[in-house]
GROMACS .gro file of C-alpha atoms in nm:
model
  285
    1MET     CA    1   0.367  -1.675  -2.074
    2LYS     CA    2   0.340  -1.450  -1.773
    3THR     CA    3   0.189  -1.100  -1.757
    4ILE     CA    4   0.390  -0.809  -1.620
    5LEU     CA    5   0.199  -0.823  -1.292
    6GLU     CA    6   0.329  -1.177  -1.228
    7TYR     CA    7   0.680  -1.028  -1.213
    8ILE     CA    8   0.599  -0.822  -0.909
    9GLY     CA    9   0.799  -0.950  -0.617
   10ASN     CA   10   1.079  -1.207  -0.585
   11THR     CA   11   1.332  -0.924  -0.595
   12PRO     CA   12   1.701  -0.986  -0.535
   13LEU     CA   13   1.861  -0.975  -0.190
   14ILE     CA   14   2.224  -0.863  -0.211
   15LYS     CA   15   2.516  -0.813   0.024
   16VAL     CA   16   2.590  -0.445  -0.008
   17GLU     CA   17   2.913  -0.429   0.193
   18GLU     CA   18   3.102  -0.551   0.500
   19GLU     CA   19   3.233  -0.324   0.765
   20ASN     CA   20   3.369  -0.389   1.116
   21ASP     CA   21   3.321  -0.769   1.069
   22SER     CA   22   2.951  -0.694   0.999
   23SER     CA   23   2.748  -0.743   0.687
   24ILE     CA   24   2.480  -0.521   0.532
   25PHE     CA   25   2.216  -0.686   0.312
   26ALA     CA   26   1.957  -0.503   0.101
   27LYS     CA   27   1.635  -0.618  -0.067
   28MET     CA   28   1.647  -0.452  -0.413
   29GLU     CA   29   1.288  -0.348  -0.466
   30GLY     CA   30   1.370  -0.142  -0.770
   31PHE     CA   31   1.360  -0.468  -0.962
   32ASN     CA   32   0.983  -0.464  -0.951
   33PRO     CA   33   0.823  -0.379  -1.296
   34GLY     CA   34   0.715  -0.027  -1.187
   35GLY     CA   35   1.050   0.025  -1.017
   36SER     CA   36   0.964   0.020  -0.651
   37ILE     CA   37   0.837  -0.176  -0.354
   38LYS     CA   38   0.498  -0.002  -0.394
   39ASP     CA   39   0.411  -0.226  -0.689
   40ARG     CA   40   0.346  -0.498  -0.433
   41ILE     CA   41   0.086  -0.308  -0.230
   42ALA     CA   42  -0.072  -0.148  -0.542
   43LEU     CA   43  -0.152  -0.497  -0.682
   44ASN     CA   44  -0.271  -0.643  -0.349
   45MET     CA   45  -0.488  -0.347  -0.248
   46ILE     CA   46  -0.662  -0.353  -0.592
   47ARG     CA   47  -0.701  -0.733  -0.588
   48ASN     CA   48  -0.845  -0.731  -0.240
   49ALA     CA   49  -1.084  -0.455  -0.322
   50GLU     CA   50  -1.200  -0.657  -0.624
   51LYS     CA   51  -1.254  -0.965  -0.404
   52GLU     CA   52  -1.467  -0.764  -0.171
   53GLY     CA   53  -1.671  -0.632  -0.456
   54ILE     CA   54  -1.585  -0.276  -0.373
   55ILE     CA   55  -1.443  -0.185  -0.714
   56LYS     CA   56  -1.500  -0.296  -1.076
   57LYS     CA   57  -1.319  -0.230  -1.403
   58GLY     CA   58  -1.369   0.121  -1.525
   59ASP     CA   59  -1.372   0.272  -1.180
   60THR     CA   60  -1.131   0.547  -1.074
   61LEU     CA   61  -0.888   0.483  -0.790
   62ILE     CA   62  -0.775   0.784  -0.584
   63GLU     CA   63  -0.460   0.795  -0.371
   64PRO     CA   64  -0.234   1.049  -0.204
   65THR     CA   65   0.126   0.957  -0.275
   66SER     CA   66   0.477   1.099  -0.284
   67GLY     CA   67   0.519   0.910  -0.611
   68ASN     CA   68   0.596   0.542  -0.598
   69THR     CA   69   0.252   0.417  -0.491
   70GLY     CA   70   0.113   0.635  -0.768
   71ILE     CA   71   0.337   0.477  -1.023
   72GLY     CA   72   0.244   0.132  -0.899
   73LEU     CA   73  -0.128   0.205  -0.907
   74ALA     CA   74  -0.108   0.362  -1.251
   75MET     CA   75   0.079   0.058  -1.387
   76VAL     CA   76  -0.148  -0.201  -1.225
   77GLY     CA   77  -0.457   0.004  -1.311
   78ALA     CA   78  -0.355   0.019  -1.674
   79MET     CA   79  -0.323  -0.361  -1.677
   80LEU     CA   80  -0.653  -0.430  -1.493
   81GLY     CA   81  -0.879  -0.162  -1.642
   82TYR     CA   82  -0.885   0.105  -1.378
   83LYS     CA   83  -0.836   0.484  -1.401
   84VAL     CA   84  -0.596   0.629  -1.146
   85LYS     CA   85  -0.596   0.977  -1.000
   86VAL     CA   86  -0.320   1.069  -0.750
   87ILE     CA   87  -0.269   1.364  -0.520
   88MET     CA   88   0.100   1.452  -0.487
   89PRO     CA   89   0.317   1.717  -0.320
   90ASP     CA   90   0.460   1.978  -0.550
   91THR     CA   91   0.807   1.872  -0.433
   92THR     CA   92   0.772   1.532  -0.612
   93SER     CA   93   1.044   1.463  -0.872
   94VAL     CA   94   0.932   1.535  -1.227
   95GLU     CA   95   1.041   1.192  -1.331
   96LYS     CA   96   0.782   1.028  -1.104
   97ILE     CA   97   0.506   1.257  -1.235
   98LYS     CA   98   0.603   1.170  -1.595
   99MET     CA   99   0.588   0.798  -1.518
  100ILE     CA  100   0.239   0.815  -1.367
  101LYS     CA  101   0.112   1.010  -1.666
  102ALA     CA  102   0.283   0.762  -1.907
  103PHE     CA  103   0.072   0.486  -1.756
  104GLY     CA  104  -0.240   0.700  -1.805
  105GLY     CA  105  -0.273   0.831  -1.449
  106GLU     CA  106  -0.393   1.178  -1.364
  107VAL     CA  107  -0.178   1.386  -1.125
  108ILE     CA  108  -0.301   1.660  -0.891
  109LEU     CA  109  -0.017   1.859  -0.745
  110VAL     CA  110  -0.066   2.040  -0.412
  111GLU     CA  111   0.163   2.255  -0.197
  112ASN     CA  112   0.385   2.030   0.019
  113LEU     CA  113   0.261   2.153   0.355
  114ARG     CA  114  -0.105   2.108   0.253
  115TYR     CA  115  -0.019   1.756   0.126
  116LYS     CA  116   0.129   1.664   0.471
  117LYS     CA  117  -0.171   1.795   0.658
  118PHE     CA  118  -0.476   1.736   0.430
  119ALA     CA  119  -0.398   1.495   0.149
  120ILE     CA  120  -0.581   1.200   0.306
  121GLU     CA  121  -0.888   1.416   0.385
  122ASP     CA  122  -0.876   1.559   0.029
  123ALA     CA  123  -0.868   1.208  -0.125
  124ARG     CA  124  -1.151   1.090   0.105
  125ALA     CA  125  -1.366   1.391   0.003
  126MET     CA  126  -1.299   1.336  -0.370
  127ALA     CA  127  -1.401   0.968  -0.341
  128LYS     CA  128  -1.733   1.068  -0.181
  129ASN     CA  129  -1.820   1.312  -0.460
  130GLY     CA  130  -1.910   1.070  -0.733
  131ALA     CA  131  -1.999   0.714  -0.836
  132GLY     CA  132  -1.712   0.487  -0.949
  133LEU     CA  133  -1.456   0.663  -0.731
  134TYR     CA  134  -1.265   0.475  -0.462
  135PHE     CA  135  -0.999   0.569  -0.215
  136LEU     CA  136  -0.761   0.278  -0.150
  137ASN     CA  137  -0.588   0.463   0.140
  138GLN     CA  138  -0.242   0.305   0.178
  139TYR     CA  139  -0.208   0.475   0.517
  140GLU     CA  140  -0.500   0.284   0.668
  141ASN     CA  141  -0.537  -0.021   0.440
  142MET     CA  142  -0.415  -0.331   0.628
  143ASN     CA  143  -0.335  -0.500   0.297
  144ASN     CA  144  -0.032  -0.271   0.294
  145PRO     CA  145   0.160  -0.430   0.590
  146TYR     CA  146   0.005  -0.768   0.527
  147THR     CA  147   0.151  -0.771   0.177
  148HIS     CA  148   0.502  -0.730   0.321
  149TYR     CA  149   0.439  -0.979   0.598
  150LYS     CA  150   0.326  -1.247   0.358
  151SER     CA  151   0.551  -1.178   0.051
  152THR     CA  152   0.847  -0.948   0.104
  153ALA     CA  153   0.942  -1.086   0.441
  154GLU     CA  154   0.893  -1.445   0.333
  155GLU     CA  155   1.124  -1.379   0.034
  156ILE     CA  156   1.386  -1.242   0.272
  157LEU     CA  157   1.378  -1.548   0.492
  158ASN     CA  158   1.409  -1.778   0.189
  159GLN     CA  159   1.696  -1.575   0.049
  160LEU     CA  160   1.905  -1.554   0.369
  161GLU     CA  161   2.040  -1.905   0.325
  162GLY     CA  162   2.067  -1.963   0.698
  163GLU     CA  163   2.206  -1.622   0.792
  164GLN     CA  164   2.099  -1.478   1.125
  165LEU     CA  165   1.976  -1.121   1.144
  166ASP     CA  166   2.054  -0.868   1.420
  167TYR     CA  167   1.902  -0.550   1.279
  168PHE     CA  168   1.633  -0.456   1.033
  169VAL     CA  169   1.652  -0.096   0.914
  170ALA     CA  170   1.370   0.063   0.710
  171GLY     CA  171   1.258   0.405   0.609
  172MET     CA  172   0.930   0.517   0.747
  173GLY     CA  173   0.646   0.643   0.522
  174THR     CA  174   0.313   0.477   0.545
  175GLY     CA  175   0.460   0.229   0.793
  176GLY     CA  176   0.358  -0.069   0.589
  177THR     CA  177   0.707  -0.189   0.507
  178ILE     CA  178   0.859  -0.162   0.858
  179THR     CA  179   0.547  -0.304   1.017
  180GLY     CA  180   0.486  -0.600   0.786
  181ILE     CA  181   0.845  -0.707   0.741
  182GLY     CA  182   0.940  -0.623   1.099
  183LYS     CA  183   0.664  -0.839   1.243
  184LYS     CA  184   0.767  -1.145   1.039
  185LEU     CA  185   1.137  -1.102   1.114
  186LYS     CA  186   1.065  -1.067   1.492
  187GLU     CA  187   0.882  -1.401   1.479
  188LYS     CA  188   1.186  -1.564   1.320
  189PHE     CA  189   1.457  -1.371   1.507
  190PRO     CA  190   1.307  -1.268   1.847
  191THR     CA  191   1.620  -1.055   1.943
  192ILE     CA  192   1.631  -0.860   1.620
  193LYS     CA  193   1.626  -0.481   1.658
  194ILE     CA  194   1.373  -0.297   1.435
  195ILE     CA  195   1.511   0.044   1.339
  196GLY     CA  196   1.301   0.311   1.177
  197VAL     CA  197   1.448   0.596   0.968
  198GLN     CA  198   1.273   0.933   0.923
  199PRO     CA  199   1.367   1.283   0.806
  200ALA     CA  200   1.505   1.515   1.067
  201ARG     CA  201   1.288   1.814   1.166
  202ASP     CA  202   1.235   2.057   0.877
  203GLU     CA  203   1.416   1.816   0.641
  204ARG     CA  204   1.264   1.654   0.334
  205ILE     CA  205   1.365   1.313   0.203
  206GLU     CA  206   1.143   1.200  -0.085
  207GLY     CA  207   0.949   0.884   0.006
  208LEU     CA  208   0.986   0.928   0.384
  209ARG     CA  209   0.772   1.104   0.645
  210SER     CA  210   0.841   1.189   1.011
  211ILE     CA  211   0.593   1.095   1.280
  212LYS     CA  212   0.710   1.413   1.454
  213ASP     CA  213   0.498   1.599   1.202
  214GLY     CA  214   0.204   1.486   1.409
  215PHE     CA  215   0.068   1.208   1.193
  216VAL     CA  216   0.122   0.839   1.278
  217PRO     CA  217  -0.032   0.619   1.002
  218PRO     CA  218  -0.290   0.383   1.154
  219ILE     CA  219  -0.124   0.084   0.995
  220MET     CA  220   0.217   0.159   1.157
  221ASP     CA  221   0.289  -0.056   1.459
  222VAL     CA  222   0.510   0.191   1.657
  223ASP     CA  223   0.545  -0.057   1.945
  224LEU     CA  224   0.724  -0.293   1.710
  225ILE     CA  225   0.996  -0.038   1.642
  226ASP     CA  226   1.289  -0.048   1.887
  227GLU     CA  227   1.451   0.286   1.783
  228ILE     CA  228   1.390   0.565   1.533
  229TYR     CA  229   1.674   0.758   1.383
  230ASP     CA  230   1.638   1.111   1.236
  231ILE     CA  231   1.855   1.188   0.932
  232GLU     CA  232   1.937   1.499   0.735
  233GLU     CA  233   1.860   1.504   0.364
  234SER     CA  234   2.227   1.586   0.282
  235LYS     CA  235   2.349   1.261   0.448
  236ALA     CA  236   2.084   1.061   0.262
  237LEU     CA  237   2.181   1.213  -0.071
  238GLU     CA  238   2.557   1.168  -0.005
  239THR     CA  239   2.505   0.807   0.079
  240LYS     CA  240   2.282   0.752  -0.227
  241ASP     CA  241   2.554   0.903  -0.446
  242ASP     CA  242   2.821   0.687  -0.277
  243LEU     CA  243   2.616   0.373  -0.351
  244ALA     CA  244   2.587   0.481  -0.723
  245LYS     CA  245   2.969   0.500  -0.740
  246LYS     CA  246   2.967   0.131  -0.627
  247GLY     CA  247   2.722   0.031  -0.898
  248ILE     CA  248   2.399   0.055  -0.700
  249LEU     CA  249   2.165   0.321  -0.833
  250VAL     CA  250   1.888   0.383  -0.575
  251GLY     CA  251   1.683   0.670  -0.443
  252PRO     CA  252   1.716   0.906  -0.144
  253SER     CA  253   1.519   0.684   0.096
  254SER     CA  254   1.765   0.402   0.025
  255GLY     CA  255   2.049   0.637   0.099
  256ALA     CA  256   1.897   0.733   0.432
  257ALA     CA  257   1.851   0.367   0.536
  258MET     CA  258   2.204   0.286   0.426
  259TYR     CA  259   2.354   0.572   0.616
  260ILE     CA  260   2.195   0.437   0.937
  261CYS     CA  261   2.313   0.082   0.855
  262ARG     CA  262   2.666   0.214   0.837
  263GLU     CA  263   2.629   0.398   1.167
  264ILE     CA  264   2.512   0.071   1.334
  265CYS     CA  265   2.811  -0.109   1.190
  266LYS     CA  266   3.048   0.154   1.340
  267ASN     CA  267   2.918   0.082   1.687
  268ASN     CA  268   2.872  -0.296   1.659
  269ARG     CA  269   3.094  -0.588   1.557
  270ARG     CA  270   2.990  -0.913   1.395
  271VAL     CA  271   2.629  -0.822   1.328
  272ASN     CA  272   2.407  -0.881   1.026
  273ILE     CA  273   2.190  -0.594   0.913
  274ILE     CA  274   1.920  -0.604   0.653
  275THR     CA  275   1.756  -0.305   0.488
  276ILE     CA  276   1.517  -0.221   0.204
  277PHE     CA  277   1.619  -0.022  -0.098
  278PRO     CA  278   1.268   0.076  -0.204
  279ASP     CA  279   1.327   0.201  -0.556
  280ARG     CA  280   1.558   0.276  -0.841
  281GLY     CA  281   1.764   0.597  -0.874
  282GLU     CA  282   1.669   0.699  -1.231
  283ARG     CA  283   1.359   0.878  -1.110
  284TYR     CA  284   1.571   1.123  -0.901
  285ILE     CA  285   1.833   1.222  -1.158
   0.00000   0.00000   0.00000
């Protein structure tokens, strides 16, 4: 009998829709036990830290997160015997906060602007202030993109059933997803275009960050990305709601990515586009 952690990964790949003789595929990461793609990196960052002897059961793991990584860490931590403390912006959906607390995690809410500027430094300072505290640091931890290179991208290639890919569209947060998957897909399809999606200036889309804010996560391979699209929150939410009416309940970052996929379809014929739907929509209702 498997444990819940053994059901992380191997999520479905679906054809969302066809338009202009083109197809849009999506990796449905909401099917992970904790409801998002971040379950993958939560498990692998913890397991790697264990292998290196950096952490042991009973320790407290600290992480700044807009929500999904916190949920993943709290779930995995509950299974493996770790306490979890997360720093979150005060704009985070109440559903995400409740989920983290349900798994036994502690939530520290900070003003959104401070979160953007100082959350990483705050987490690093907290980890230095006591024994048994460890900052996993998804923004700098190379196990983040490596997880997607070795698992998520490999799953995609196995699920494509011979289909060629012309575009990979992904929302940008830590940069782990677009970097890890993008690198693997470039190896398989050298001409594929890697497209990043970020919030437009002064816009907020939960789960995404803009590198125009002045912070480029160290793990993000910007040179891998062919083009970056800015998107307004309203368009992301409208697309999310439209997907729900078609039976696909996902979050705002999925709506943002899907909107850009549709824009690419309008301007290109006979192309295959793949994107990531990072989480489920229930946590945003």
